[in-house]
Each structure stands twice: as C-alpha cells, then as structure tokens.
Short mmCIF file of C-alpha atoms in Angstrom, two decimals:
data_model
loop_
_atom_site.label_atom_id
_atom_site.label_comp_id
_atom_site.label_asym_id
_atom_site.label_seq_id
_atom_site.Cartn_x
_atom_site.Cartn_y
_atom_site.Cartn_z
CA MET A 14 -94.98 67.15 -80.29
CA ARG A 15 -93.70 66.30 -76.84
CA PRO A 16 -90.93 67.06 -75.92
CA PRO A 17 -87.82 64.38 -75.74
CA PHE A 18 -86.75 65.11 -72.05
CA ASP A 19 -88.15 67.00 -69.57
CA ARG A 20 -86.56 70.45 -69.93
CA THR A 21 -87.66 72.36 -66.74
CA HIS A 22 -85.78 69.89 -64.48
CA ASP A 23 -82.77 69.19 -66.92
CA ILE A 24 -79.70 68.93 -64.87
CA SER A 25 -77.55 66.66 -66.76
CA GLN A 26 -74.54 69.34 -67.05
CA THR A 27 -74.56 70.56 -63.34
CA GLY A 28 -71.20 67.97 -63.14
CA TYR A 29 -69.27 70.01 -65.76
CA HIS A 30 -66.96 73.14 -64.43
CA ILE A 31 -64.25 75.68 -66.50
CA LYS A 32 -61.04 75.70 -64.39
CA ASP A 33 -61.26 79.41 -63.64
CA LEU A 34 -62.18 82.42 -64.83
CA ARG A 35 -58.86 83.58 -66.58
CA THR A 36 -60.11 80.10 -68.84
CA PHE A 37 -63.46 81.16 -69.43
CA GLY A 38 -61.67 85.01 -70.36
CA GLU A 39 -59.31 83.71 -73.16
CA SER A 40 -62.44 81.47 -75.00
CA LEU A 41 -64.25 84.90 -74.92
CA THR A 42 -61.17 86.47 -76.04
CA ASN A 43 -61.06 83.97 -78.99
CA ALA A 44 -64.79 84.46 -80.02
CA ALA A 45 -64.44 88.01 -79.91
CA ALA A 46 -61.60 88.13 -81.89
CA GLY A 47 -63.59 86.09 -84.68
CA ALA A 48 -66.45 88.03 -84.37
CA PHE A 49 -65.08 91.38 -85.28
CA PRO A 50 -62.40 90.93 -88.00
CA LYS A 51 -60.55 94.03 -89.19
CA GLY A 52 -59.19 93.07 -92.38
CA LYS A 53 -60.64 92.33 -95.26
CA SER A 54 -62.64 88.97 -96.42
CA ARG A 55 -59.71 86.70 -97.12
CA TYR A 56 -61.49 84.81 -99.76
CA LYS A 57 -60.28 85.77 -104.07
CA GLU A 58 -63.78 84.26 -105.16
CA VAL A 59 -67.43 84.18 -103.62
CA HIS A 60 -69.69 81.76 -105.51
CA VAL A 61 -73.33 81.78 -104.01
CA LEU A 62 -76.13 78.62 -105.22
CA LEU A 63 -79.84 79.94 -104.32
CA LEU A 64 -82.05 76.97 -103.93
CA SER A 65 -85.96 77.15 -104.61
CA TRP A 66 -88.69 74.72 -105.75
CA GLU A 67 -89.24 74.54 -109.55
CA ASP A 68 -93.32 74.17 -108.53
CA ASP A 69 -93.04 77.58 -106.27
CA LYS A 70 -96.19 77.75 -104.18
CA LEU A 71 -94.87 80.14 -101.74
CA GLY A 72 -93.61 82.98 -103.66
CA VAL A 73 -90.22 83.00 -102.94
CA MET A 74 -88.63 84.02 -106.46
CA LYS A 75 -89.61 87.47 -105.85
CA GLU A 76 -87.23 87.51 -102.92
CA ILE A 77 -84.55 85.54 -104.18
CA ASP A 78 -84.40 87.89 -107.06
CA GLU A 79 -83.43 90.66 -105.07
CA LEU A 80 -81.25 88.96 -102.81
CA ARG A 81 -79.83 87.96 -106.00
CA SER A 82 -79.23 91.29 -107.18
CA VAL A 83 -77.43 92.25 -104.02
CA PHE A 84 -75.12 89.46 -104.40
CA ASP A 85 -74.37 89.96 -107.78
CA GLN A 86 -74.19 94.04 -108.22
CA THR A 87 -73.01 95.54 -104.83
CA TYR A 88 -70.77 92.33 -103.34
CA HIS A 89 -69.64 91.19 -107.20
CA TYR A 90 -70.38 87.43 -106.33
CA HIS A 91 -70.74 84.44 -108.46
CA ILE A 92 -74.10 83.86 -108.65
CA GLU A 93 -76.30 80.49 -109.68
CA VAL A 94 -79.88 80.38 -109.52
CA TRP A 95 -81.11 76.33 -109.99
CA LYS A 96 -84.92 75.24 -109.12
CA ILE A 97 -85.09 71.89 -107.18
CA PRO A 98 -87.35 69.96 -109.98
CA SER A 99 -90.05 67.67 -108.47
CA LYS A 100 -89.12 64.35 -109.56
CA ARG A 101 -86.07 62.47 -108.03
CA SER A 102 -86.28 65.61 -105.86
CA HIS A 103 -83.46 64.90 -103.72
CA ASN A 104 -80.77 63.16 -106.21
CA SER A 105 -80.97 65.45 -108.63
CA LEU A 106 -80.29 68.10 -106.06
CA VAL A 107 -77.34 66.03 -104.58
CA ARG A 108 -76.01 65.80 -108.18
CA ARG A 109 -75.94 69.57 -108.51
CA LEU A 110 -74.00 69.95 -105.47
CA THR A 111 -71.53 67.81 -106.28
CA ASP A 112 -71.07 69.86 -109.94
CA PHE A 113 -70.83 72.73 -107.56
CA LEU A 114 -68.48 71.63 -105.12
CA ASP A 115 -65.97 70.17 -108.11
CA ASP A 116 -66.08 73.35 -109.74
CA TYR A 117 -65.70 75.66 -107.16
CA GLU A 118 -64.15 73.94 -104.26
CA ARG A 119 -60.86 75.96 -103.45
CA ASN A 120 -58.83 76.93 -100.00
CA GLU A 121 -59.54 80.31 -100.83
CA ASN A 122 -63.08 80.42 -101.95
CA LEU A 123 -65.97 80.97 -99.93
CA LEU A 124 -69.26 78.65 -100.84
CA LEU A 125 -72.29 80.32 -99.78
CA ILE A 126 -75.46 77.86 -100.44
CA TYR A 127 -79.30 79.64 -99.72
CA TYR A 128 -82.34 78.10 -99.39
CA GLY A 129 -85.96 79.61 -99.46
CA GLY A 130 -88.95 77.30 -99.00
CA HIS A 131 -90.88 74.72 -96.82
CA GLY A 132 -89.27 72.73 -93.94
CA HIS A 133 -90.61 70.42 -91.53
CA LEU A 134 -89.23 67.47 -88.87
CA ASN A 135 -89.13 63.84 -90.26
CA ASP A 136 -90.33 61.38 -88.30
CA ASP A 137 -86.40 60.97 -87.21
CA ARG A 138 -86.52 64.59 -86.19
CA GLN A 139 -84.28 65.88 -88.98
CA LEU A 140 -84.86 68.57 -91.23
CA THR A 141 -86.73 67.81 -94.62
CA TRP A 142 -87.27 70.34 -97.58
CA SER A 143 -90.55 69.98 -98.98
CA CYS A 144 -91.85 71.81 -102.04
CA THR A 145 -95.61 71.79 -100.82
CA GLU A 146 -97.25 71.31 -96.83
CA TRP A 147 -99.24 68.24 -98.06
CA GLU A 148 -97.61 64.39 -96.83
CA ASP A 149 -96.74 63.45 -100.24
CA SER A 150 -94.73 66.11 -101.32
CA PRO A 151 -91.57 66.10 -102.96
CA THR A 152 -88.78 66.55 -100.63
CA VAL A 153 -85.28 66.91 -99.90
CA GLN A 154 -83.42 65.28 -96.78
CA TRP A 155 -81.35 68.02 -95.43
CA LEU A 156 -78.69 65.89 -93.25
CA GLY A 157 -77.05 64.11 -96.32
CA ILE A 158 -76.61 67.67 -98.51
CA GLN A 159 -75.19 68.77 -95.02
CA ASN A 160 -72.86 65.95 -94.74
CA MET A 161 -71.67 67.15 -98.32
CA LEU A 162 -70.80 70.93 -97.68
CA GLU A 163 -69.22 70.11 -94.03
CA GLN A 164 -66.88 67.89 -95.93
CA ALA A 165 -65.79 70.73 -98.34
CA THR A 166 -62.28 72.43 -98.41
CA SER A 167 -63.82 75.81 -98.91
CA ASP A 168 -65.71 77.74 -96.17
CA VAL A 169 -69.15 77.27 -96.39
CA LEU A 170 -72.03 79.63 -95.25
CA ILE A 171 -75.39 78.42 -95.11
CA LEU A 172 -78.54 80.44 -95.12
CA LEU A 173 -82.16 78.60 -94.78
CA ASP A 174 -85.04 80.12 -94.90
CA CYS A 175 -87.54 77.95 -93.81
CA CYS A 176 -89.48 76.40 -91.11
CA ALA A 177 -87.66 73.99 -88.18
CA ALA A 178 -84.17 74.99 -89.51
CA ALA A 179 -81.87 74.76 -86.89
CA THR A 180 -79.32 72.14 -87.53
CA ALA A 181 -76.85 70.08 -84.79
CA SER A 182 -73.37 70.71 -84.98
CA ALA A 183 -70.98 68.30 -86.67
CA GLU A 184 -67.92 66.38 -84.68
CA SER A 185 -65.39 67.29 -87.68
CA GLY A 186 -65.34 68.52 -91.50
CA SER A 187 -63.27 70.69 -93.42
CA GLY A 188 -62.61 74.23 -93.31
CA VAL A 189 -65.46 76.34 -91.57
CA THR A 190 -69.00 75.59 -92.18
CA GLU A 191 -71.62 78.06 -90.55
CA VAL A 192 -75.63 78.33 -90.80
CA ILE A 193 -77.34 81.08 -90.48
CA ALA A 194 -81.48 79.96 -90.08
CA ALA A 195 -84.66 81.54 -90.24
CA CYS A 196 -85.93 80.09 -86.96
CA GLY A 197 -85.37 77.46 -84.30
CA PHE A 198 -85.81 73.47 -84.41
CA GLU A 199 -89.42 73.35 -83.37
CA THR A 200 -90.51 76.48 -85.10
CA SER A 201 -91.92 77.94 -88.11
CA ALA A 202 -90.93 80.76 -90.14
CA PRO A 203 -92.57 83.70 -91.23
CA GLY A 204 -93.52 83.42 -94.89
CA VAL A 205 -92.89 85.79 -98.03
CA CYS A 206 -93.34 89.05 -96.48
CA GLU A 207 -91.39 92.50 -95.36
CA HIS A 208 -90.85 90.57 -92.20
CA SER A 209 -89.28 87.65 -93.63
CA PHE A 210 -85.83 85.87 -92.56
CA THR A 211 -84.81 86.73 -96.43
CA ARG A 212 -86.03 90.29 -96.31
CA SER A 213 -83.89 90.94 -93.32
CA LEU A 214 -80.92 89.42 -95.02
CA ILE A 215 -81.38 91.47 -98.13
CA ASP A 216 -81.79 94.84 -95.77
CA GLU A 217 -78.96 94.62 -93.47
CA LEU A 218 -76.34 93.32 -96.70
CA ARG A 219 -77.33 96.28 -98.53
CA TYR A 220 -76.38 98.18 -95.29
CA TRP A 221 -73.52 97.11 -94.70
CA CYS A 222 -71.92 96.50 -98.30
CA LYS A 223 -69.80 100.11 -97.54
CA ARG A 224 -68.68 99.58 -93.97
CA SER A 225 -66.65 97.33 -92.42
CA PRO A 226 -66.25 93.62 -93.59
CA LEU A 227 -69.20 91.59 -92.20
CA SER A 228 -68.73 88.15 -90.18
CA ALA A 229 -71.82 85.61 -90.00
CA ALA A 230 -71.93 86.10 -86.51
CA ILE A 231 -72.65 89.59 -86.93
CA LEU A 232 -74.85 89.24 -89.78
CA HIS A 233 -76.51 87.07 -87.69
CA MET A 234 -76.75 89.91 -84.75
CA LYS A 235 -78.17 92.22 -86.94
CA VAL A 236 -80.75 89.98 -88.14
CA LEU A 237 -81.78 88.98 -85.09
CA SER A 238 -82.31 92.68 -83.80
CA ARG A 239 -84.29 93.03 -86.78
CA MET A 240 -86.55 90.57 -86.74
CA LYS A 241 -87.32 90.99 -83.07
CA TYR A 242 -87.91 94.50 -83.20
CA TRP A 243 -90.87 94.13 -85.33
CA LYS A 244 -94.22 94.24 -83.20
CA PRO A 245 -96.81 92.15 -83.61
CA SER A 246 -99.75 92.87 -86.25
CA SER A 247 -103.48 93.47 -85.43
CA VAL A 248 -106.85 92.29 -87.17
CA GLU A 249 -110.21 92.87 -85.98
CA SER A 250 -112.05 89.62 -84.96
CA LYS A 251 -115.89 88.90 -85.80
CA ASP A 252 -116.48 90.53 -82.33
CA GLY A 253 -114.60 93.24 -82.95
CA GLU A 254 -111.95 92.70 -80.68
CA PRO A 255 -108.29 92.79 -81.87
CA VAL A 256 -106.31 89.32 -82.47
CA PHE A 257 -102.67 89.77 -82.30
CA HIS A 258 -100.41 88.02 -84.77
CA GLU A 259 -96.41 87.44 -83.64
CA ARG A 260 -94.48 88.26 -86.51
CA ARG A 261 -91.16 88.26 -84.36
CA LYS A 262 -88.72 84.96 -84.97
CA THR A 263 -85.59 84.49 -83.40
CA PRO A 264 -83.14 83.49 -86.41
CA VAL A 265 -80.27 80.88 -85.28
CA HIS A 266 -76.63 80.43 -85.86
CA THR A 267 -74.81 77.18 -85.77
CA ILE A 268 -71.10 76.38 -86.57
CA LEU A 269 -71.11 73.09 -87.98
CA THR A 270 -67.28 72.73 -88.27
CA ASN A 271 -64.55 74.99 -87.48
CA GLU A 272 -60.61 74.71 -87.31
CA GLY A 273 -58.25 76.20 -84.18
CA LYS A 274 -59.79 79.15 -82.58
CA PRO A 275 -63.17 80.11 -83.57
CA ARG A 276 -63.31 82.35 -86.70
CA SER A 277 -66.59 83.52 -88.42
CA ILE A 278 -66.68 83.79 -92.13
CA VAL A 279 -66.74 87.30 -93.31
CA LEU A 280 -68.40 88.53 -96.23
CA SER A 281 -67.25 92.23 -98.05
CA PRO A 282 -67.43 93.04 -101.53
CA ILE A 283 -64.91 91.79 -103.95
CA GLU A 284 -63.26 94.46 -106.02
CA SER A 285 -64.18 94.04 -109.69
CA ILE A 286 -61.16 93.31 -111.49
CA SER A 287 -62.00 93.61 -114.87
CA PHE A 288 -62.31 97.51 -114.31
CA LEU A 289 -58.53 97.50 -113.04
CA SER A 290 -55.32 97.82 -114.30
CA PRO A 291 -53.14 94.59 -115.00
CA GLU A 292 -50.92 95.85 -112.27
CA ILE A 293 -53.45 96.71 -109.86
CA SER A 294 -55.34 93.26 -110.74
CA ALA A 295 -51.85 91.14 -110.15
CA SER A 296 -51.27 93.10 -106.67
CA LEU A 297 -54.73 92.48 -105.02
CA ALA A 298 -54.74 88.96 -106.39
CA HIS A 299 -51.54 88.35 -104.03
CA SER A 300 -52.50 91.23 -101.29
CA PRO A 301 -51.92 89.97 -97.78
CA SER A 302 -55.77 90.34 -96.89
CA SER A 303 -56.67 87.45 -98.97
CA ASP A 304 -53.34 85.41 -97.30
CA SER A 305 -54.89 82.99 -94.38
CA SER A 306 -52.21 83.33 -92.02
CA SER A 307 -52.28 87.27 -92.94
CA GLN A 308 -55.72 86.82 -91.89
CA ASP A 309 -54.99 84.89 -88.64
CA VAL A 310 -52.92 87.64 -87.19
CA GLU A 311 -55.54 90.54 -87.44
CA MET A 312 -58.24 88.11 -85.81
CA GLU A 313 -56.12 87.76 -83.11
CA ASP A 314 -55.93 91.44 -82.68
CA SER A 315 -59.28 92.47 -83.83
CA ALA A 316 -60.89 92.26 -80.30
CA ASP A 317 -59.42 96.21 -79.76
CA SER A 318 -59.97 97.67 -83.12
CA SER A 319 -62.27 100.64 -82.81
CA ALA A 320 -64.29 99.23 -85.61
CA THR A 321 -65.96 97.02 -83.04
CA THR A 322 -67.40 99.86 -81.01
CA SER A 323 -69.22 101.19 -84.46
CA ILE A 324 -70.54 97.72 -84.71
CA LEU A 325 -72.11 96.94 -81.74
CA SER A 326 -73.56 100.71 -81.75
CA SER A 327 -75.40 99.90 -85.33
CA VAL A 328 -77.04 97.39 -84.14
CA SER A 329 -79.75 99.12 -82.81
CA SER A 330 -83.33 99.14 -82.76
CA PRO A 331 -85.22 101.97 -84.79
CA GLY A 332 -85.67 105.07 -82.80
CA ASN A 333 -83.45 103.84 -80.10
CA GLY A 334 -80.36 104.67 -78.84
CA SER A 335 -79.79 102.31 -75.94
CA GLU A 336 -76.78 100.04 -75.72
CA GLN A 337 -78.93 97.52 -74.69
CA SER A 338 -80.59 97.74 -78.29
CA CYS A 339 -77.46 95.56 -79.03
CA PRO A 340 -79.16 92.20 -78.80
CA ARG A 341 -77.19 90.07 -75.88
CA VAL A 342 -77.59 86.91 -74.39
CA LEU A 343 -77.62 85.91 -70.30
CA ILE A 344 -75.30 82.69 -69.76
CA ALA A 345 -74.23 80.87 -66.49
CA VAL A 346 -70.89 79.82 -66.27
CA ALA A 347 -69.96 76.96 -63.83
CA LEU A 348 -66.25 77.40 -62.34
CA GLU A 349 -64.31 75.03 -60.10
CA GLU A 350 -64.80 74.38 -56.35
CA ASP A 351 -64.47 78.09 -54.80
CA GLN A 352 -63.02 80.93 -56.49
CA CYS A 353 -60.88 83.84 -54.85
CA LEU A 354 -63.85 86.38 -55.92
CA GLN A 355 -62.39 89.53 -53.64
CA LEU A 356 -62.41 92.81 -55.55
CA ASP A 357 -58.39 93.15 -55.86
CA THR A 358 -58.26 89.54 -57.58
CA TRP A 359 -61.62 90.62 -59.77
CA VAL A 360 -59.66 94.04 -60.67
CA GLU A 361 -56.56 92.18 -61.84
CA TRP A 362 -58.53 89.56 -63.92
CA LEU A 363 -60.31 92.53 -65.94
CA ARG A 364 -57.30 94.01 -66.59
CA ASP A 365 -55.30 91.14 -67.67
CA ILE A 366 -58.33 90.05 -70.17
CA PRO A 367 -60.04 93.29 -71.27
CA ALA A 368 -62.28 90.99 -73.95
CA ILE A 369 -64.49 90.63 -70.62
CA ALA A 370 -64.40 94.25 -69.50
CA LYS A 371 -65.18 95.36 -72.78
CA TYR A 372 -67.80 92.96 -74.14
CA ALA A 373 -69.45 91.16 -70.76
CA ARG A 374 -71.36 92.42 -67.58
CA VAL A 375 -71.50 90.23 -64.67
CA GLU A 376 -75.07 90.16 -63.61
CA GLY A 377 -74.51 88.01 -60.74
CA ILE A 378 -71.95 85.50 -58.64
CA TYR A 379 -73.26 82.56 -56.38
CA GLU A 380 -72.03 80.03 -54.22
CA SER A 381 -72.97 76.21 -55.39
CA ASN A 382 -71.19 72.92 -55.15
CA SER A 383 -68.93 75.08 -56.66
CA THR A 384 -69.23 78.51 -58.08
CA LEU A 385 -71.92 79.83 -60.50
CA MET A 386 -71.34 83.33 -62.67
CA LEU A 387 -74.23 85.05 -64.72
CA LEU A 388 -72.81 87.11 -67.47
CA SER A 389 -74.61 89.08 -70.19
CA LEU A 390 -72.88 89.28 -73.73
CA PRO A 391 -73.36 90.17 -77.00
CA VAL A 392 -75.37 87.86 -79.39
CA SER A 393 -72.11 87.65 -81.95
CA ILE A 394 -69.39 86.51 -79.55
CA TRP A 395 -71.87 84.17 -77.60
CA ASP A 396 -71.93 82.55 -81.53
CA LEU A 397 -68.47 82.08 -81.23
CA ILE A 398 -67.77 80.38 -77.98
CA LEU A 399 -66.64 76.84 -78.43
CA ASN A 400 -69.35 74.32 -77.31
CA ASN A 401 -68.60 73.79 -73.51
CA PRO A 402 -71.43 71.80 -71.37
CA ALA A 403 -70.28 73.98 -68.23
CA VAL A 404 -71.49 77.36 -70.30
CA SER A 405 -75.54 77.52 -70.32
CA PHE A 406 -78.01 79.29 -72.50
CA ILE A 407 -80.32 81.22 -70.37
CA GLY A 408 -82.11 83.28 -72.65
CA PHE A 409 -82.05 86.79 -74.48
CA ILE A 410 -81.94 89.75 -72.54
CA LYS A 411 -83.71 93.89 -73.19
CA SER A 412 -82.27 95.40 -70.20
CA GLN A 413 -80.28 95.03 -67.17
CA ASP A 414 -81.19 93.45 -63.94
CA LEU A 415 -84.17 95.43 -63.26
CA LEU A 416 -83.74 95.01 -59.34
CA LYS A 417 -80.67 96.26 -59.60
CA ASN A 418 -81.75 99.57 -61.12
CA HIS A 419 -84.60 100.47 -58.94
CA PRO A 420 -83.46 99.36 -55.35
CA SER A 421 -85.71 100.42 -52.39
CA GLU A 422 -85.48 102.87 -50.02
CA SER A 423 -84.79 100.05 -46.94
CA SER A 424 -82.48 98.05 -49.01
CA THR A 425 -80.19 101.29 -50.18
CA ALA A 426 -80.10 102.39 -46.72
CA GLN A 427 -79.13 98.77 -45.70
CA ALA A 428 -76.46 98.24 -47.61
CA ALA A 429 -74.96 102.17 -46.95
CA LYS A 430 -75.01 100.94 -43.49
CA SER A 431 -73.50 97.58 -43.80
CA ALA A 432 -70.89 99.56 -46.18
CA SER A 433 -70.15 101.82 -43.29
CA THR A 434 -69.38 99.23 -40.57
CA SER A 435 -67.89 96.75 -42.21
CA THR A 436 -64.32 95.79 -42.32
CA SER A 437 -63.97 92.93 -44.66
CA PRO A 438 -62.99 93.71 -48.57
CA PRO A 439 -65.90 93.54 -50.47
CA SER A 440 -67.16 90.96 -52.56
CA VAL A 441 -67.28 91.37 -56.59
CA ILE A 442 -71.11 91.17 -56.48
CA GLU A 443 -71.33 94.05 -53.80
CA ALA A 444 -69.16 95.77 -55.66
CA PHE A 445 -70.37 95.11 -59.30
CA ALA A 446 -74.08 95.56 -57.71
CA THR A 447 -74.72 99.36 -59.53
CA ASN A 448 -72.13 100.03 -61.46
CA ASP A 449 -72.94 99.25 -65.01
CA GLY A 450 -73.10 103.47 -66.05
CA LEU A 451 -69.49 103.75 -65.17
CA THR A 452 -66.17 103.35 -67.60
CA LEU A 453 -63.81 100.70 -66.74
CA GLU A 454 -60.98 103.49 -65.45
CA GLU A 455 -64.44 104.47 -63.15
CA ASN A 456 -65.31 101.59 -61.87
CA ARG A 457 -61.48 100.79 -60.42
CA GLU A 458 -61.52 104.18 -58.88
CA TRP A 459 -65.29 103.83 -57.36
CA SER A 460 -63.73 100.07 -56.44
CA ALA A 461 -61.14 101.96 -54.58
CA CYS A 462 -63.48 104.45 -52.71
CA VAL A 463 -65.75 101.64 -51.65
CA ALA A 464 -62.75 99.27 -50.20
CA CYS A 465 -62.00 102.48 -48.36
CA GLN A 466 -65.37 102.99 -47.14
CA LYS A 467 -65.68 106.47 -48.79
CA LEU A 468 -68.89 105.51 -51.01
CA ALA A 469 -71.44 103.06 -50.40
CA LYS A 470 -71.34 99.85 -52.30
CA THR A 471 -74.97 100.04 -53.89
CA VAL A 472 -75.24 103.61 -54.97
CA ARG A 473 -76.07 104.44 -58.33
CA SER A 474 -73.81 105.17 -61.33
CA SER A 475 -74.66 108.87 -61.91
CA THR A 476 -73.73 109.50 -57.64
CA CYS A 477 -70.61 107.67 -58.43
CA LYS A 478 -69.83 109.74 -61.85
CA SER A 479 -70.40 113.10 -59.35
CA PHE A 480 -68.40 111.70 -56.60
CA LEU A 481 -65.24 110.81 -58.68
CA SER A 482 -65.74 114.34 -60.11
CA ALA A 483 -65.59 115.95 -56.54
CA GLU A 484 -62.59 113.51 -55.63
#
C-alpha cells in the first residue's frame, strides 16, 4: 500500500513552535500528574463488555475467558461477554452498545470495551472489524462505534486486539476516552499465542492488582515493555538455514477525548462491598477517593509521589535492571526564536519545574531558525502530552546517546583543552553532554565546578562523582 504522503521529506510542522522551555515544562508536569496517580480509582463501578465473533475462527475465546476471570475475580468488575452475530453484524452491535450505555453510563462509572478478532483498513482507510480474512466476511465499521463511545458521559477505556487497530483522535467528546491497541495503523497484530496483546494484558493486570492503582498510560507502557522484549522466533528452512519470524509489535495508546488537564483512566480492584458491614460499605460509597474533585487534587501533586519511582523501576525487561529498560521515546521540541540556554538559566528552570529533571533527559539542543531541543522521556508521560505540532515523535529508544557514552580520546582531550581556556559560560548542551549518571543535586555541583574551570565539561559521570566526593 502506497503511503498517503512523503514521510521522509515531510516538513509540514516546521512552522510551529512552543513559546519557551517553561511552557513545555508545564505541559510535561501535567502529563506526569495524569500518568502517575497516587489516589485510588475514582470509579464506583466498572462495567466491562468483552466482544468477539460468534463464528470464532481465531480461537480468541480461550484468552477472553482468562481475561474475563482477571476482571471478575481479581478486580471485581461487572463483566459481560457478547458475541457479534454473522448476520446484520454492525446493526446488532450498535443495538447492544446502545443498551450497554443506557444501562451503565454514569459520571462515576467506568466503561471498558474489549474486542478480539480480525481487523483491516477499508477503502476509506478506516478500521473495520471482520469475522474472517475473506472479502465476503461479515464486518463492523469501527468509526461509527467509536463515535458512540466518545459521546458517553462516563470515562471509556477501549482495548483492541486486532490488526490495523490504531485510531484517530476526536475533536470533541465527553469524559475521558482512551484506546490501547495491539498495533499501529497499517500493521498486523500477533495471533492468539503466548506473545499476543491480550496475553500481555492478562499478565500485567495480574501483576499490578495488589500494587498501586494503574493508569491506562502506565498499562500501555508495561504492555509495550513486555511485548518488545520478546525475541524473534526461528524455524529451520528446507535448506537447513534458520528463518526468523518477528513476533514483537508496538502497542499504541490514543486519547480520543479528554477534559481540561491530561487525565488517564485509572484501574484498581474495587472493594467487594457484599462482604463488608453496612457502616463500612456506606463510608466507601461516600469516600473522598471516589470524588472527582478530590482525584484532581491528588493528581496535581502525584508527580512527586514516591510511588512513581516504583512504577518506573517495575517496568523492566526480565533479567535487565537498567534504567533504560523503562520504555522511552525521543521527541523534538521546537522553541520560539533563540532561547537563552546558558547553564545558570537552565538550572533555575529545572529547579522551578522538577518534573523535567525527574522524567526527561536532554539529548541535544540545536540552533535552527528557532531553537530545536531533543528530549527523551518515559512512554507513559509521552502518551499524555497534549497534541502539539511543535512536538514531534522521533522514535522509541533503548539507550542513551552512544556517542556521548563512548567519546574518543582525541575528542575528550580537545574538550578538556577548550574547557581550560574558555572564559565564556558553558552552554547547556556542553554541560549536559556526559553527566547522565548524576543526581540533580550532583548535577548542580558539577555544573558549578565546570563554570569555575575545576572540571572538564566532557568527563564521565563516574569521574564526576569521584571529583565531587573529593571536593
């Protein structure tokens, strides 16, 4: 399929800019607050509708039954399993969803919709659910279903385990509507197996049930971490050579609708009211944790919660405890005109906006027609950054800048020589070239040493630590 436009030379967003670093820092702070909630889930009830086809050719019911058990037995959600009929498929599903919304659509409720089955793009490049892979297969047009769910007054979480599952955001809607899909717009999803999207959901939901509340953004990051860790499988060809099959796919997170500051849907087990005394049941029903205003207050300071560190550290590939095992993305941020990027200004900005220092890593700053800054940050925070054409996705990364970590002897010597002779204050990109292994406080001490010519700008973080200890 030919791309709709030239992706390699697309410069359509070069005219967009963010006012300054502080403006982007506020956006990042709001995204972190939404991604890492520290309070309980705001919902009194969670109603789950698990959808598949009546004529199940893929064998998805085995995974759906297991997912149903997790939501029912572990999270105590209300579960309904419904199979799409082969006759009048779309209209039948519309009627079922209409009844579902009429019965459970409330501000204090969460609605969770799951679909497992075939999916493909139609001639209008819109997602279509299908019973089989054949052209004459019964189908459901996803766009109409999506529009219904976007208008719900309840928050809605949609989980799509099908091919071509990524979907476009809406311009308006009610509440928060989020989608976690098995794969991107023009890609295929793994089938029913140990490496499927649903299998990852089941494992992560089980793992998280007795821990902190889980936002949809964190769930996406954890599923992505699990799915991208799997290695390609191999089979032997007729010639005796190994043939590798790539099983790893990239699940996609989309916010269809939101309200005010970024807020991600939060999942946590609901207390089983039936086993509690009437007094306790009544207190739970009126507890502040279920009140939306209380939740908003909790989210505003959740970026400073100690639970955040635990969340990020738990998202690691098996057998690898490095920080980089937490999935990160590399983005480009275009800032208006030439920003003042001297070290003292940068440190002051970091102090005022701690979310930047805590979650983001500056990978590079360049003079352009304005100022172009490269940042890496956790996937879960990137998920909740509001759409802005001045912020561009570059790619998923698994390491820091390899050139920074392995400078040649000549370049290091030259940098040290320049540091000893220069009288101008160090720029941000010089100062932050190789200090990734330091804490924020060590960064500030190290920066002061650089400024007064006690320490070369490009020495490794281990050397910095030794130097600071001696000081």
